[in-house]
Structures are given as C-alpha cells and as structure tokens.
Coordinates of N, CA and C and ligand atoms in Angstrom, one line a residue:
X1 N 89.5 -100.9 -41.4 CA 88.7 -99.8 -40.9 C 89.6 -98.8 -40.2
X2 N 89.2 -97.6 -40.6 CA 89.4 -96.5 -39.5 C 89.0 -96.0 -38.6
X3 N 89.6 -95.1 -37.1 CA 88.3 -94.8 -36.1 C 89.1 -93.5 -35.6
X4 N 88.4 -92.1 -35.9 CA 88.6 -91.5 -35.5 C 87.9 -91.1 -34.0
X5 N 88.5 -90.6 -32.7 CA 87.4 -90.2 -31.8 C 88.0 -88.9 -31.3
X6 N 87.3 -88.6 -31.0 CA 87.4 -86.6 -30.7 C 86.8 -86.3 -29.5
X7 N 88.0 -86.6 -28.6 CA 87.1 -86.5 -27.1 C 88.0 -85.3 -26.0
X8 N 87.6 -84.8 -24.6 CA 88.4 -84.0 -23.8 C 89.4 -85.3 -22.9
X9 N 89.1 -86.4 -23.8 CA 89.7 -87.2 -22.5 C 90.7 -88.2 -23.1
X10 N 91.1 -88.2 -24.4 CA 91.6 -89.1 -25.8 C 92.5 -90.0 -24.6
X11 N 93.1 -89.9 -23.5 CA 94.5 -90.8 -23.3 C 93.4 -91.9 -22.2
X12 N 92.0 -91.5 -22.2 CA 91.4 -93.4 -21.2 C 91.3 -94.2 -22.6
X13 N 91.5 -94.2 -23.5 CA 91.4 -95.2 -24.6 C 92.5 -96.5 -24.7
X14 N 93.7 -95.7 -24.2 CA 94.7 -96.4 -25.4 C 94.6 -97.9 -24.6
X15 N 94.3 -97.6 -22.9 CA 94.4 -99.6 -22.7 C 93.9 -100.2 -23.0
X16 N 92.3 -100.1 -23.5 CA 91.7 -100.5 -23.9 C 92.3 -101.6 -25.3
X17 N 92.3 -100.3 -26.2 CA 92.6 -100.1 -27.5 C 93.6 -100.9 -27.7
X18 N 94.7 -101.6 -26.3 CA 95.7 -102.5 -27.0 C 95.9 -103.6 -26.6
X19 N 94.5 -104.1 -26.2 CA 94.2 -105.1 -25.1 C 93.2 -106.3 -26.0
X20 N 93.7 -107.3 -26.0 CA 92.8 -108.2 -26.8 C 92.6 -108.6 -27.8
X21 N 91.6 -108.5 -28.5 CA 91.2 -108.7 -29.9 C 91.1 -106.9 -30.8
X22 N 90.4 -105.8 -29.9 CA 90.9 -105.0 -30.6 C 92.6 -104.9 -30.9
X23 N 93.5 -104.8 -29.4 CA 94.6 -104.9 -29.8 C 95.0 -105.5 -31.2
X24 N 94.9 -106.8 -31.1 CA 95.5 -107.6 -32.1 C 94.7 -107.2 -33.7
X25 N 93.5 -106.5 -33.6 CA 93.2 -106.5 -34.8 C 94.0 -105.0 -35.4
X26 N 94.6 -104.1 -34.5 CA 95.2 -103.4 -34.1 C 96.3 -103.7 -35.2
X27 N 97.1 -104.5 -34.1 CA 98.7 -105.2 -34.7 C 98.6 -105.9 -36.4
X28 N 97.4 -106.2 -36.5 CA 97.4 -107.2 -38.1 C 97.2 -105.9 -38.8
X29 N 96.6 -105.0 -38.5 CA 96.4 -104.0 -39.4 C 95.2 -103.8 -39.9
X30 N 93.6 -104.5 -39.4 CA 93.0 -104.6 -39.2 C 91.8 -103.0 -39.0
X31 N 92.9 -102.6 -38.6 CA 91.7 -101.6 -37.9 C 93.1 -100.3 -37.0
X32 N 92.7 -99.1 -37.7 CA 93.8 -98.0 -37.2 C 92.5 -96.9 -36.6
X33 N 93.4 -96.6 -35.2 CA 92.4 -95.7 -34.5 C 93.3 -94.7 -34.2
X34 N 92.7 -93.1 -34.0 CA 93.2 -92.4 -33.8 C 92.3 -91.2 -32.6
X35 N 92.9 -91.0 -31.8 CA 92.2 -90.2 -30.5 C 92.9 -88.8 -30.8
X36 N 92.0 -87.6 -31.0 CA 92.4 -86.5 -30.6 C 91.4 -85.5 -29.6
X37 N 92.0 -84.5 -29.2 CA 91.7 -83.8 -27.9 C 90.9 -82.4 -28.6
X38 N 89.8 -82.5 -28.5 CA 88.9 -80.7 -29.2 C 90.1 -79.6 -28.7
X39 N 90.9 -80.4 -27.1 CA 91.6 -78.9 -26.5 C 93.1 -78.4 -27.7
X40 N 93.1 -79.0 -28.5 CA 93.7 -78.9 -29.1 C 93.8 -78.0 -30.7
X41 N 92.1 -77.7 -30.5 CA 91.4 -76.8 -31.6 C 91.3 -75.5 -31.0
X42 N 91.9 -75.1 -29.6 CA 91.1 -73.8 -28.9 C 92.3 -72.7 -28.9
X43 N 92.0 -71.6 -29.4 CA 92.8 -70.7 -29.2 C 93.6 -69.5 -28.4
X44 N 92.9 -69.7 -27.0 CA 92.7 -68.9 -26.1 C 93.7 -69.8 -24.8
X45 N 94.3 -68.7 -24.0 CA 95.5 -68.9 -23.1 C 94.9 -70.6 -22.0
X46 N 93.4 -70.0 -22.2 CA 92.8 -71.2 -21.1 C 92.8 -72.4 -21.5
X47 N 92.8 -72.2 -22.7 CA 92.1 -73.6 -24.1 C 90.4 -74.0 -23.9
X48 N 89.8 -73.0 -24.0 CA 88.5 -73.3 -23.6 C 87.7 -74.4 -24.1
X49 N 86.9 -74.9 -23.6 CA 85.9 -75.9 -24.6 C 84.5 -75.7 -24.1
X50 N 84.5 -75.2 -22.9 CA 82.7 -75.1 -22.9 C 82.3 -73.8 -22.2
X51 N 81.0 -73.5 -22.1 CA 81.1 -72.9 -21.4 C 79.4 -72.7 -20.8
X52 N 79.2 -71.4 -20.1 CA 77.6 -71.6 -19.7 C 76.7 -71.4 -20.8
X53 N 75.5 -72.1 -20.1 CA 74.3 -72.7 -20.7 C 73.8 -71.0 -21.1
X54 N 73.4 -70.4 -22.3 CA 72.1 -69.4 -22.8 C 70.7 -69.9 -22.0
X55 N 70.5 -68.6 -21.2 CA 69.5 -69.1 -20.8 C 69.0 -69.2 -19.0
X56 N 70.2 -69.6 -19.2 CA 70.7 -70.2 -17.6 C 70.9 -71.5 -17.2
X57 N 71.1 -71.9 -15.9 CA 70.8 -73.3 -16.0 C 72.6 -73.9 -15.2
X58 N 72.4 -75.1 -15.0 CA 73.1 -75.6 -14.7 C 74.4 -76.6 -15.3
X59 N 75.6 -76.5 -15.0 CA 76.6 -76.8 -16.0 C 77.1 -75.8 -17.0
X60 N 78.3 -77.2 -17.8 CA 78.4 -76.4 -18.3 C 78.1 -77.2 -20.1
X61 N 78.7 -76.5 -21.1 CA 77.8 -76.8 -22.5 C 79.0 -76.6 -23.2
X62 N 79.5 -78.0 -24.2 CA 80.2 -78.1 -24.9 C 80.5 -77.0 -26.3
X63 N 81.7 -76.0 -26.2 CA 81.0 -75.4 -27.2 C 81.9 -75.2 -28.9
X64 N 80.9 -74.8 -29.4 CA 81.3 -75.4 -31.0 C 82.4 -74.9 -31.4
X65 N 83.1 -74.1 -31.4 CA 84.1 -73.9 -32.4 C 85.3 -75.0 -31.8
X66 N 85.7 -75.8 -30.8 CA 86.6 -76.7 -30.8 C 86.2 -77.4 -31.8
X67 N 84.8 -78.2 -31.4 CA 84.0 -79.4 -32.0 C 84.4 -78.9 -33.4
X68 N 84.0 -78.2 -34.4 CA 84.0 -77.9 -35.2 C 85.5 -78.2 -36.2
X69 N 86.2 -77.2 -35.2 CA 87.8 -77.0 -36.0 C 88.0 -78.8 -35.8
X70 N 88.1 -79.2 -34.9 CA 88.7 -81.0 -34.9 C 87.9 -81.7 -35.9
X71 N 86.5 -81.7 -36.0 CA 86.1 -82.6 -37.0 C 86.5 -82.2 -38.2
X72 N 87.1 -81.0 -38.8 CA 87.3 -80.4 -40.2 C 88.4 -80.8 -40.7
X73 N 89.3 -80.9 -39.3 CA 90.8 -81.0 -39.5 C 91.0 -82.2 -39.7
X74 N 90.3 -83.4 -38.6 CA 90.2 -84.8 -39.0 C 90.2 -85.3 -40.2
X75 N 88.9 -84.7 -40.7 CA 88.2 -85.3 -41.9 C 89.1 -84.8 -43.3
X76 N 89.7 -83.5 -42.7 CA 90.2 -83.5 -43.9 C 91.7 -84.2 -44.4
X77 N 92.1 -85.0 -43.5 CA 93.2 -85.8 -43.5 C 92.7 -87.4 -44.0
X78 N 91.2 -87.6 -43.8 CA 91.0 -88.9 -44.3 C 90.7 -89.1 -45.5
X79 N 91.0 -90.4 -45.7 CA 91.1 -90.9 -47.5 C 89.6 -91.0 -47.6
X80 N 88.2 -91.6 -47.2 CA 87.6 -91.3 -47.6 C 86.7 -90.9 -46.3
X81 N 85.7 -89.9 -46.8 CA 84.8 -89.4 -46.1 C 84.2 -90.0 -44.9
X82 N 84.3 -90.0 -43.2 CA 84.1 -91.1 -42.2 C 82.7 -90.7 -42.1
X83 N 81.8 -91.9 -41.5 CA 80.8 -91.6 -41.2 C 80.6 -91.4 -39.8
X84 N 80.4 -89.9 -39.5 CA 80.1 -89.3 -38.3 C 79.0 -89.5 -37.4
X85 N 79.5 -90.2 -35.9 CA 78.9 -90.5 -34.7 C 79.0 -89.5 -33.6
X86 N 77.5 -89.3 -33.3 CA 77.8 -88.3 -31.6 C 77.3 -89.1 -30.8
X87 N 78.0 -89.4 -29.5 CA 77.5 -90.6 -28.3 C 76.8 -89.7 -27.9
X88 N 75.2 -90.2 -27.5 CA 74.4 -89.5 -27.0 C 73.1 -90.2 -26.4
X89 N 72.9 -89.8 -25.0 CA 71.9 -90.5 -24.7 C 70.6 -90.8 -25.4
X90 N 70.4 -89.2 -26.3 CA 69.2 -89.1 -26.9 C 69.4 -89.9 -28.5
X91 N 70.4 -90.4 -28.9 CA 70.3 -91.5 -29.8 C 69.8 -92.4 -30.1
X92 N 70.0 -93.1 -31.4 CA 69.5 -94.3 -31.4 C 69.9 -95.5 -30.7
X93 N 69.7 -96.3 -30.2 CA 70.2 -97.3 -29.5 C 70.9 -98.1 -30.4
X94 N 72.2 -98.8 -29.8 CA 73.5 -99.4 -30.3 C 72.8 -100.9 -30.0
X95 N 72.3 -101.6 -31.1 CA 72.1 -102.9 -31.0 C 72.9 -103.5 -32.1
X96 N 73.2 -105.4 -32.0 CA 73.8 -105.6 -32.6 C 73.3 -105.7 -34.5
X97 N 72.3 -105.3 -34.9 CA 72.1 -105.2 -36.3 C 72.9 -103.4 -36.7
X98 N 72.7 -102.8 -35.5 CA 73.2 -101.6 -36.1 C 74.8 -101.5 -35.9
X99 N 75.3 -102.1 -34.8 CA 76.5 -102.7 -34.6 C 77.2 -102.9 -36.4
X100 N 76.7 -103.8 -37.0 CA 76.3 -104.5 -38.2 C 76.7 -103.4 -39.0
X101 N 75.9 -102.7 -39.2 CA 75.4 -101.9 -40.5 C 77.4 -100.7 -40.4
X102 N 77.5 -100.3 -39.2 CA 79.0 -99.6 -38.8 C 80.0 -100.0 -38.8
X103 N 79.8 -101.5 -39.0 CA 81.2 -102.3 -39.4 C 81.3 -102.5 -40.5
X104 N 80.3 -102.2 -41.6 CA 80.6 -102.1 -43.1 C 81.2 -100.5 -43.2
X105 N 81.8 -99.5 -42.6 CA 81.9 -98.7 -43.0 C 83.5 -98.8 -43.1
X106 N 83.9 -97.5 -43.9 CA 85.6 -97.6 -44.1 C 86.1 -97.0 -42.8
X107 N 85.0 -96.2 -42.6 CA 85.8 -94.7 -41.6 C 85.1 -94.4 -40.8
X108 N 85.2 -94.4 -39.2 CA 84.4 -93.7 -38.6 C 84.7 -92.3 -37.8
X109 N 83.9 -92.0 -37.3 CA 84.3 -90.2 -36.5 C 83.7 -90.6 -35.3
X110 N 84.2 -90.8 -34.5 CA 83.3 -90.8 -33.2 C 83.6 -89.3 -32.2
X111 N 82.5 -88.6 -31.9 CA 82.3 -87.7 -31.2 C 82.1 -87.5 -30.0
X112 N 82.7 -87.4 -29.1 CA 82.4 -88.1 -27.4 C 81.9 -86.0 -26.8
X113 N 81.3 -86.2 -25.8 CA 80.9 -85.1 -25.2 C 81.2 -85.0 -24.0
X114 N 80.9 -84.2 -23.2 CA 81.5 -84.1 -21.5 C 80.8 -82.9 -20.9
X115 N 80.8 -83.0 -19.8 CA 79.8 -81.7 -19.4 C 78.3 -82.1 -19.5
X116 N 77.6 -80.6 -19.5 CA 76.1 -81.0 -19.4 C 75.2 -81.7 -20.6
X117 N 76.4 -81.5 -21.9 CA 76.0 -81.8 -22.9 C 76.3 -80.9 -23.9
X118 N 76.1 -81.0 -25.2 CA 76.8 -79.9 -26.3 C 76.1 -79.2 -26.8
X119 N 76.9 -77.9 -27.4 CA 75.5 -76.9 -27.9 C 74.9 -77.6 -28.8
X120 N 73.7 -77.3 -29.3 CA 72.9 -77.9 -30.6 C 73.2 -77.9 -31.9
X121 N 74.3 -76.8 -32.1 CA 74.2 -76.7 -33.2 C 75.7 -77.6 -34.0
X122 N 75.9 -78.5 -33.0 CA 76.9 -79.7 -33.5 C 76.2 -80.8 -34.2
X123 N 75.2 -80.9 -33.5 CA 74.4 -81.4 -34.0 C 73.7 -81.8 -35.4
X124 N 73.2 -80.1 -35.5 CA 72.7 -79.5 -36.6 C 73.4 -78.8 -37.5
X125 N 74.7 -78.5 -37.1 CA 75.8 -77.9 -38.2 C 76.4 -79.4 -39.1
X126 N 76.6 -80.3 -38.6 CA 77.8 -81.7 -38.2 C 76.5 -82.9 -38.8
X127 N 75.5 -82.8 -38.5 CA 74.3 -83.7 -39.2 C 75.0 -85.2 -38.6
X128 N 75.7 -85.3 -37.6 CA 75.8 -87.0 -37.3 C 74.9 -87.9 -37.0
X129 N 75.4 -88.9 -36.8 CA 74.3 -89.9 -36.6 C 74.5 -90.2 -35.2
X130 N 73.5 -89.9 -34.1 CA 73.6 -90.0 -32.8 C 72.8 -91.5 -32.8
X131 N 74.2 -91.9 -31.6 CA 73.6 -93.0 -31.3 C 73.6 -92.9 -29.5
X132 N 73.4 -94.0 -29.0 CA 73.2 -94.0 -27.3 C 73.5 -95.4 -26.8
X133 N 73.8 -95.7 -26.1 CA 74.6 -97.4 -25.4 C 73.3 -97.9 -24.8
X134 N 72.5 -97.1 -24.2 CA 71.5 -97.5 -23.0 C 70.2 -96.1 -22.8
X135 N 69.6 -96.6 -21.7 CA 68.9 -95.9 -21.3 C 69.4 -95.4 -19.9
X136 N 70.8 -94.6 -19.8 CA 71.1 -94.6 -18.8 C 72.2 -93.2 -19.2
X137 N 72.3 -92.7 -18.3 CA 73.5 -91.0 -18.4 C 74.4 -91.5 -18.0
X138 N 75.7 -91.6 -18.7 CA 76.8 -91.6 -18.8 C 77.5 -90.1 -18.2
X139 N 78.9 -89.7 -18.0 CA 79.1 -88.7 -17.4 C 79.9 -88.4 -18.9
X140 N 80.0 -89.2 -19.6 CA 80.5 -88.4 -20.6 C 80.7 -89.5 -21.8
X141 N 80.8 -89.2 -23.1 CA 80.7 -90.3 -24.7 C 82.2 -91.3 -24.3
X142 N 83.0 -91.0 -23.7 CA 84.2 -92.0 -23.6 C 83.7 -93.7 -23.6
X143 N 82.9 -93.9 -22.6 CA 82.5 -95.2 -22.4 C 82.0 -95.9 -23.7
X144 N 80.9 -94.9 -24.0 CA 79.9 -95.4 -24.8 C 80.7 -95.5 -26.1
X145 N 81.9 -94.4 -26.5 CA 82.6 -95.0 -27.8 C 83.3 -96.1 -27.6
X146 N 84.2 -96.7 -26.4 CA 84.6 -97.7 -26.4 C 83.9 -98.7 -26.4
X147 N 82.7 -98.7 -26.0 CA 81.6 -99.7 -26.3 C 81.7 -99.5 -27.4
X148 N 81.5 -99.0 -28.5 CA 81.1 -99.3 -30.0 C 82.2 -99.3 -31.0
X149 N 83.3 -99.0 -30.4 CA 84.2 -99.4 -31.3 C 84.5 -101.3 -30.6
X150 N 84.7 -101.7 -30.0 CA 84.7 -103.0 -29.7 C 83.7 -104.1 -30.2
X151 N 82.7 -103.1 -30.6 CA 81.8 -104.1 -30.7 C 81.6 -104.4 -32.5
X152 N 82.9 -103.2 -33.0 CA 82.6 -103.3 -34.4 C 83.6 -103.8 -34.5
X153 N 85.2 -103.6 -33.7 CA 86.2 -104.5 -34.3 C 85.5 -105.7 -34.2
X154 N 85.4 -106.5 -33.5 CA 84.6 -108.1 -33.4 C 84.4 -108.3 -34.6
X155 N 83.4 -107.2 -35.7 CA 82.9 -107.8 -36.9 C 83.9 -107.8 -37.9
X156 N 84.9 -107.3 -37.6 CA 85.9 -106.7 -39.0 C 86.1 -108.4 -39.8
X157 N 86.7 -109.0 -40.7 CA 86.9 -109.7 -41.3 C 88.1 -110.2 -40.8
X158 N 88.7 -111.4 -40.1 CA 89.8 -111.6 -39.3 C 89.8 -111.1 -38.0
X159 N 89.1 -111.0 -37.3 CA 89.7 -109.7 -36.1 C 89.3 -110.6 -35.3
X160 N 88.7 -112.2 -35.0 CA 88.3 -113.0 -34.5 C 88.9 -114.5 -34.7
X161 N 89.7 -114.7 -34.1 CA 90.3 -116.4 -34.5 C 89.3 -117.3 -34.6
X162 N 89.5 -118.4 -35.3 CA 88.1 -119.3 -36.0 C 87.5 -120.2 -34.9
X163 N 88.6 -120.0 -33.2 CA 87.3 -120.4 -32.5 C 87.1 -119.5 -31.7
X164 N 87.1 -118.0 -32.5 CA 85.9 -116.9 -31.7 C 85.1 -116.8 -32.3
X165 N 84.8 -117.7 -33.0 CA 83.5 -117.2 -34.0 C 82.0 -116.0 -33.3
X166 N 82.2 -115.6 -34.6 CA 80.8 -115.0 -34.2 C 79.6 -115.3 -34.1
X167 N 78.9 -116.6 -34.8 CA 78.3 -117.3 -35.8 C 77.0 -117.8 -34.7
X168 N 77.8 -118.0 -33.2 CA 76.5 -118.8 -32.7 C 76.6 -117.6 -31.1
X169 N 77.0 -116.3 -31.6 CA 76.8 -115.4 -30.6 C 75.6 -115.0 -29.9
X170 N 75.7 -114.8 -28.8 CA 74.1 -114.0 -28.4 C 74.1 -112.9 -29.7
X171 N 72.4 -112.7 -30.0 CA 72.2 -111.7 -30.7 C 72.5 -111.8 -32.0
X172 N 73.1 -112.7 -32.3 CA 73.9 -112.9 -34.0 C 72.8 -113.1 -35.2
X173 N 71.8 -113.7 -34.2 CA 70.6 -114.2 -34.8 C 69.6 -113.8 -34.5
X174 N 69.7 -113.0 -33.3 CA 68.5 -112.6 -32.7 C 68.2 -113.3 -31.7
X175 N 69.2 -114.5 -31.2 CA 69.0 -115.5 -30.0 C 70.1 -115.2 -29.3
X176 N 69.5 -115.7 -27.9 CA 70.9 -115.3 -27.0 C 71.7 -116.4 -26.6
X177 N 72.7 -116.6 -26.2 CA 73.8 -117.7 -26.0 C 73.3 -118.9 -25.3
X178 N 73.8 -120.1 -25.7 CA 73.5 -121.2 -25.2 C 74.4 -121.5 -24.1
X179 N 74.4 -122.1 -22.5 CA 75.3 -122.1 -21.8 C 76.5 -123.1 -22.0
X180 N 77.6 -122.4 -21.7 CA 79.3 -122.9 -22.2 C 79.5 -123.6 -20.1
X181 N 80.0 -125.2 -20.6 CA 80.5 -125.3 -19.6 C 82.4 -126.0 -20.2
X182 N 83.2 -125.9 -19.0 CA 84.5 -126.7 -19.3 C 84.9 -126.9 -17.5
X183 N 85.6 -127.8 -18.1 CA 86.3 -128.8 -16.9 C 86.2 -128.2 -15.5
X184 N 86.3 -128.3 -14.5 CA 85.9 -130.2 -13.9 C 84.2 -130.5 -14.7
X185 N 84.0 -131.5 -14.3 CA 82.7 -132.1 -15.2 C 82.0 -131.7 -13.1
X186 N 82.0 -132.1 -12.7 CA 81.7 -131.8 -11.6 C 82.2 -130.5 -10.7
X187 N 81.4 -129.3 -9.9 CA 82.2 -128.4 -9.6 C 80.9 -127.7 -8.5
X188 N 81.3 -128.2 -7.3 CA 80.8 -127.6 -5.9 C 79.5 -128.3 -6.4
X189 N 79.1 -129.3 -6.5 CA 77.9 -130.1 -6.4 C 77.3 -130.2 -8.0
X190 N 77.8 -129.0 -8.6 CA 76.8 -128.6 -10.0 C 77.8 -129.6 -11.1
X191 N 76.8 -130.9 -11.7 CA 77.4 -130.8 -13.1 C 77.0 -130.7 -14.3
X192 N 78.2 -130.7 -14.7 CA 77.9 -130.2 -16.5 C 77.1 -131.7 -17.0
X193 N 76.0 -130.8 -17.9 CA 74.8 -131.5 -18.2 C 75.0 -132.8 -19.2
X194 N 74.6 -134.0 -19.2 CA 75.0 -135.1 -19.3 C 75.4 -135.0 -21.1
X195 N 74.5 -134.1 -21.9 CA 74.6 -134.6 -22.9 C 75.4 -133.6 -23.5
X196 N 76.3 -132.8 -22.9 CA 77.9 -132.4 -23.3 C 79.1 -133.3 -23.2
X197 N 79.2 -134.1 -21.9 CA 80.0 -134.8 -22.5 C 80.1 -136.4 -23.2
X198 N 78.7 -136.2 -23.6 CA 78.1 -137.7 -24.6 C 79.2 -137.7 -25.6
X199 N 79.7 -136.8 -26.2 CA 80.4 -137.2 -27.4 C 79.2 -137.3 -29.0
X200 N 78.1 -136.9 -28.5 CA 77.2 -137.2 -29.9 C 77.4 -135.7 -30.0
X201 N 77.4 -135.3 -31.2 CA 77.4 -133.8 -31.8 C 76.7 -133.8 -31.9
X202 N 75.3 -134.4 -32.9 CA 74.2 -134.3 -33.4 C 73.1 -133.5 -31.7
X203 N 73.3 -134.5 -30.9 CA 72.6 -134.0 -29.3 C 72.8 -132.7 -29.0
X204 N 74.4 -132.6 -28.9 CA 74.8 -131.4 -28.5 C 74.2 -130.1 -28.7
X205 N 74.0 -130.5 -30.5 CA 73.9 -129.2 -31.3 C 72.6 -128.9 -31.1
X206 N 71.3 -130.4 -31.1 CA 70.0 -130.0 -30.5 C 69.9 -129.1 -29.4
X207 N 71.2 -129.8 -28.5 CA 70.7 -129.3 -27.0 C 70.8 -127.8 -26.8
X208 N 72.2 -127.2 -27.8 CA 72.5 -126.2 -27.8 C 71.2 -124.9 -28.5
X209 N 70.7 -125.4 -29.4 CA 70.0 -124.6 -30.0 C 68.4 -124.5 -29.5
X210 N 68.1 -125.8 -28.5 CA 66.9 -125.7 -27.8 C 67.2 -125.0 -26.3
X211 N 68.4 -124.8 -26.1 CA 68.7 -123.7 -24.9 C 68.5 -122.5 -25.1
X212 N 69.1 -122.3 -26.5 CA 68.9 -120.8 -26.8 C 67.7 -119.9 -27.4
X213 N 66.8 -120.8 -27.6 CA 65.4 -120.8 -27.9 C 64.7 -120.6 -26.2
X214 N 65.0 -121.9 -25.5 CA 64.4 -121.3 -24.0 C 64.5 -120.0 -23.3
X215 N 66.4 -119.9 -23.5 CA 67.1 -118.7 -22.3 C 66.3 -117.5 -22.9
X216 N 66.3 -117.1 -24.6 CA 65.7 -116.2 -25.1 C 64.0 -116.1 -24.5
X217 N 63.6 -116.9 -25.0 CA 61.9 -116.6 -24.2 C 62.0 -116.4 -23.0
X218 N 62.5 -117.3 -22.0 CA 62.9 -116.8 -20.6 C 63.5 -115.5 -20.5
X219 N 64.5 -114.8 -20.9 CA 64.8 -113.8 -20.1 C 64.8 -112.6 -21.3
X220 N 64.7 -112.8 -22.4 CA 64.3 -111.3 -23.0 C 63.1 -111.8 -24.4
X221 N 61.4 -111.6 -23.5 CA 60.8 -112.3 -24.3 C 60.6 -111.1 -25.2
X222 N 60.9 -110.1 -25.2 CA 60.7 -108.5 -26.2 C 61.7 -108.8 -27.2
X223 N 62.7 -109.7 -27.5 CA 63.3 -110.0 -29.1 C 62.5 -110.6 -30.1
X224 N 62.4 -110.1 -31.1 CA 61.2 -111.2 -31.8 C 61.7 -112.4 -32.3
X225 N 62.9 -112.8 -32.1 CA 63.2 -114.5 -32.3 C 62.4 -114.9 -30.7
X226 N 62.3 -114.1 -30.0 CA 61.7 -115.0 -28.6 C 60.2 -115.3 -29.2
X227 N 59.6 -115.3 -30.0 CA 58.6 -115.3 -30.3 C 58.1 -116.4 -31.3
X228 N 59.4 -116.8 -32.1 CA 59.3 -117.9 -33.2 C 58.9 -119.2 -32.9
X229 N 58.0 -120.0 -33.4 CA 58.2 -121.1 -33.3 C 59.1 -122.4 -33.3
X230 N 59.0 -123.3 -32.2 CA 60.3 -124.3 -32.2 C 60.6 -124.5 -31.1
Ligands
ADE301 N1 76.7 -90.0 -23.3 C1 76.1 -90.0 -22.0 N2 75.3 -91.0 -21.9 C2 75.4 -91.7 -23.0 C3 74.7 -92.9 -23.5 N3 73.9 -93.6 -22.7 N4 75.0 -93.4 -24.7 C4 75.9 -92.7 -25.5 N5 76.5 -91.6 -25.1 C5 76.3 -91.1 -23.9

C-alpha cells in the first residue's frame, strides 16, 4: 500500500511512521508513505495557506488553491488513482469494519486540515471521503491521520508477526478483548486466574471467549455482538 498525507505539519509523522510495526512494515516494503506540505503549492512571498472566514467570524479557513495544486500534483505521480480522505470531525466515524474496507485499497490520500477548518469547496471540488476519529475537535487532521494509517498498516498482509495476530482482537469480531495476564502468577495480592495456568487449552479457550462475551455486554452493550446469544 501507499499513503499519501498532505498536511501544514508533514515533519510530526516521521516518529511515528518508523516506530514499530508500521516502521517495520515500512522496512519489508509493505507499505510506502509519503508526507507533503500544501506550503509548498503557495506562490506568494508569505506562502499563504489560509485565510479569513467570508462572512466574518472567527479564525482562520484553510484555503483552496494550496489544497488543490498538492492533491493534483500528488495524484498525478501515482500509479493508480488513491482513494481520497479528509480528516474531519464532521465525518464518518473510523471503526474497525471501515478500518477494513481502507486496507483493501492500493493508495491512499490523506488530507489533514488546521485552522478553523477548510473552505467548502475542497470538499465539494475534491469529493473525498470524510472521515472523523471521535466525537471530539482535534486542533488539527495530524492525529487523526496517524490514527488511521496505523490502524490500516496492522491489516496489511504480513505487517503483523504470527504472534500479533489479529484474529482474536478487540473488535475483530465485534467482541472486545479477553484479559492477557503474564508472569509473576502472583503480583501485589492479585492472581492470575486459576484456569490460565491449568495447562488445559480446551478451558482456556472457553474461558477466553466467555470473557469476551461478558467484558463486551459489560462495558460496551451498544455493539451488536453484545447482544448475541451465549
Ligand atoms: N480534525 C479535527 N478533529 C477531528 C476528528 N475528530 N477526526 C478527524 N479529523 C479531525
């Protein structure tokens, strides 16, 4: 996979970006990302990129002709056509089926904002697919793209060694994680629950999948696996 992102801030990425499992899916070749600066589309002594709101109002408003020239220039260097993301609160929400559906893609564009927000017609010129991390304002798309590219390298094919599986993740199923304990078997009074270290797999695996059936009803009974029988 590819990941383009088009932000005023391209250099908070790269620690991220070479830290871990994206790193390493990085290094295998896995997955190539590339960060450019809109200030680098602006033609004017200041290098402008936004400016005031029509209207009036407060802040300031991301404005199109950077946006524009970077996504044209981007896209037109890619092999095939990326499918274009704007981080935005007013998006769709980033869950892991949609997670899913962005990791099948070849190419992505991720579009980060800053300021009060961007003029409209990036939106509506650009037709991307807005998505949103939360129900919560961010100060700007940086975060929220690094949330979503991390959460797509994870699915890439290899980008997970065979005991990171994904398979029995929160969310993978619609269930959330069964609790992981490791050594001491005893630790500040608490211990690890008897039928971990029985040695029976068969128990384990019950115990594990009747955890994940409880934690889900208990703490997020609005998933509809919290609602299944069993
Ligand atoms: N930009 C600002 N807030 C955001 C959010 N919650 N999700 C995605 N992009 C954002």
């Amino acid at each position: 996979m590819h990941i383009d992102i088009l932000s005023l801030f391209p250099e908070v990425f790269e620690p991220m970006l070479s830290t871990s499992i994206i790193g390493r899916a990085r290094d295998n070749g896995l997955l190539t990302v590339a960060c450019t600066n809109y200030r680098d589309y602006t033609h004017d002594v200041h290098r402008t990129v936004d400016d005031k709101p029509y209207g009036g109002g407060p802040g300031m408003v991301l404005k199109c002709e950077p946006v524009f020239a970077a996504v044209r220039d981007v896209e037109s260097r890619a092999a095939v056509p990326p499918l274009r993301i704007l981080l935005t609160p007013q998006g769709r929400r980033l869950d892991q089926p949609l997670v899913k559906e962005l990791a099948a893609a070849q190419t992505l564009l991720l579009i980060c904002g800053h300021y009060e927000g961007f003029d409209e017609r990036i939106r509506l010129g650009l037709k991307p697919l807005e998505v949103s991390i939360g129900d919560y304002v961010l100060s700007g798309g940086e975060a929220a793209a690094m949330v979503l590219v991390d959460t797509v390298t994870r699915l890439l094919p290899g980008a997970l060694g065979a005991e990171e599986s994904v398979e029995e993740e929160s969310f993978t199923d619609g269930l959330l994680e069964y609790p992981q304990y490791t050594r001491p078997a005893e630790f500040e009074g608490m211990r690890v629950p008897d039928v971990l270290v029985s040695g029976h797999h068969a128990e384990v695996a019950r115990w594990r999948a009747e955890q994940r059936r409880l934690r889900t009803r208990e703490r997020r009974p609005d998933l509809p696996a919290a609602r299944q029988d069993g």
